[in-house]
Amino acid sequence: MTQRLVKAFLKPLQKEDSLNISGGKRGRITIHEVAAAAAVSISTASKALNDTGRMGAETRERVKRIAGEIGYRPNALARGLLSKRSFTIGLLTNDTYGRFTLPVMAGISDALVDHGVSVFLCAIEDDPALAQIHVDAMLDKQVDGIIATGKRLDRRLPVDLSNLHVPVVYAFTEGTQNSVTFRSDDEQGARLAVEWLAKIGRRRIAHITGPEDFFSVRERAGAYHEVAGHREPVLYGVWSESWGHEAVEKLWKRPGEKPDALFCGNDQIARGAADALRERGVKVPQDVSLIGFDNWEIVAAQTRPPLTTVDMELKELGRQAGLTVLALAEGRPVEPGVRKLPCRLIVRQSCGGRTSDDQGNEI
Amino acid sequence: MTQRLVKAFLKPLQKEDSLNISGGKRGRITIHEVAAAAAVSISTASKALNDTGRMGAETRERVKRIAGEIGYRPNALARGLLSKRSFTIGLLTNDTYGRFTLPVMAGISDALVDHGVSVFLCAIEDDPALAQIHVDAMLDKQVDGIIATGKRLDRRLPVDLSNLHVPVVYAFTEGTQNSVTFRSDDEQGARLAVEWLAKIGRRRIAHITGPEDFFSVRERAGAYHEVAGHREPVLYGVWSESWGHEAVEKLWKRPGEKPDALFCGNDQIARGAADALRERGVKVPQDVSLIGFDNWEIVAAQTRPPLTTVDMELKELGRQAGLTVLALAEGRPVEPGVRKLPCRLIVRQSCGGRTSDDQGNEI
DNA sequence: ACTACATGAGAAAACCTTTTCTCACTTGAC
DNA sequence: GTCAAGTGAGAAAAGGTTTTCTCATGTAGT
């Protein structure tokens, strides 16, 4: 007993000295210090702190207490080296504005912070070389998994992630054959919007949307046709306010009856449309109901009147992607395939009809 | 199966073997494999790969070649354990929209990716507990440094970073006494805007801006007064389009001469003002010149007409913050204090006067 | 009194690198 | 023919943890 104590005292002192001499940084408190302070061996200290192994309840408590008192925190590098788990994942994105990435990231982080997982965010523009550098850096750092996200479902990231030795989950962007992909159910979202317009009595619903080569555009347009029929045209264009503006001009210059509702492919288009309508003296929502897509707060909430819009629940999408990549990292089985998450209609004032109590104020 | 699931939940740190069964990770290639393949010792392999130590040029080349061939990549965890450098930094932010954080992050990443440094992004709303969890997680992972950023210069993050044993650099948010802080020079930016308006012949320049309790608001207003005098009032309000709209109403309802230029505290206010002016039949830029602040592309470029605005060069700010935290991590001396980075005027069509060739298309 | 076993705790290996130290061998000079 | 110096390469330690194995002690059973 005496001998152990002496030993325990000598050891940490030597340590401190050499560290102090050699470096500017103060030596971190390691499990050695804990063991010494509690007068037990390192192995006992480790087992006490991790609630593993066999030992007296009193010893366990004492070690834990002392560890807390001297502010011990385990070194994740050392731990990771042994356990092969770094409690770290990478988020790869080519969405420069962060409009889609940020909510996804928020969801991931939200889901994983409880598990002690931190997230590397890597924004690769559309640069394959940069992407490769980031992927290599993440792999070197032994990430437990990678989540790939982007601004478009039907565009691959400029780097191949299919043969990595870490699990990969795709969120909001296309994955490879046997991968797990989370995406929003654009069809259901569009149906939600158009059905709402129908329910509040609109009959001439036009659809102003983005470029037809976007998969999500075609899917939304498909759902629109299914619900609204083919009475009004679908106007394909670009994702900008000015296109929304221009599209309204086109529609209102046509001879014949005007639409009584516009379902727009994103909030920016809807905002442009709202402006154009106001300029023409067409009242929203009295004369025309307007619905956007994305629930990009900064656009939707600032439009006059504030936009009813379809929220893709990106945060929830991120949450699920995060939990899935974690499951894979832990070796739990996950079925590959595409999982569609339902969208939600956020009702604001641009629609008229009965105003829901749901005023949508996420993020 | 069920058993594995349970086990995985209970003991996330279990050994790799069980994961292999489920088709998980294959054994990584270590320096042992390289040494074996090249028929040298591990130490020789290490020295060859790192261009250190003494050895035959031919041996060095052979090791390098073989390492490349079998796809060896050093394990950053093991390396970090020894070198006390993880090549990892943390970015802490409370800016939920990412409007300021994303450009800063882009700059940091841009500057540090060449040095092999990856960035943990931690979005802490304004939640001290969450902040602490993230900081602890970063420290456990042995980050080489932390950059703190936020949406507001004069608001501290809800967590104390002053006594960490890793370097901390503040970007766009207030730091503690002896820290390094990077911020934009709002005074110079405001002066840039107002002087431009003066230069193109505007004499009655009004200033519509955000809440007076923002430090940056007061600084910009100060510079505005210095250059434009006190002929027109400063209208303090909130950071929204509707406030910009409302402020224009106020100004134009006043008796007497109207302003011939508006300098707005941010792009959203400017956009609201632009809308209000258009509705009143006031022509921008013919009758009134309009300047915003932030160069938030999504607002500034979509305004009709596109906004001339002040860019705070946040990406450059991030770049410098990144390089600084790296310098500190490497023990290079850095003077504490606040460094102001100059803003830049992005000239678009909302101002009139001679149009610069600088059409501003960052990010 | 002697075996069988349960219990508490420590020693040592392992994870993957880097670095320092040591060793064997060659070369040229006296 | 010996010595000094230089050269190429390997052995071993270190970094902080976790885990397996081993050991000593005490307790119960016959």
Coordinates of C-alpha atoms in Angstrom, one line a residue, chain B residues 235 241-251 272 276:
Chain B
L235 CA -34.1 56.4 -39.3
E241 CA -37.8 44.8 -45.7
S242 CA -41.0 46.0 -44.2
W243 CA -39.0 48.6 -42.2
G244 CA -37.4 49.8 -45.4
H245 CA -40.8 50.1 -46.9
E246 CA -42.2 51.9 -43.9
A247 CA -39.2 54.3 -43.6
V248 CA -39.7 55.4 -47.2
E249 CA -43.3 56.2 -46.5
K250 CA -42.3 58.2 -43.5
L251 CA -39.7 60.2 -45.5
G272 CA -38.0 47.2 -49.0
A276 CA -41.8 51.4 -51.7

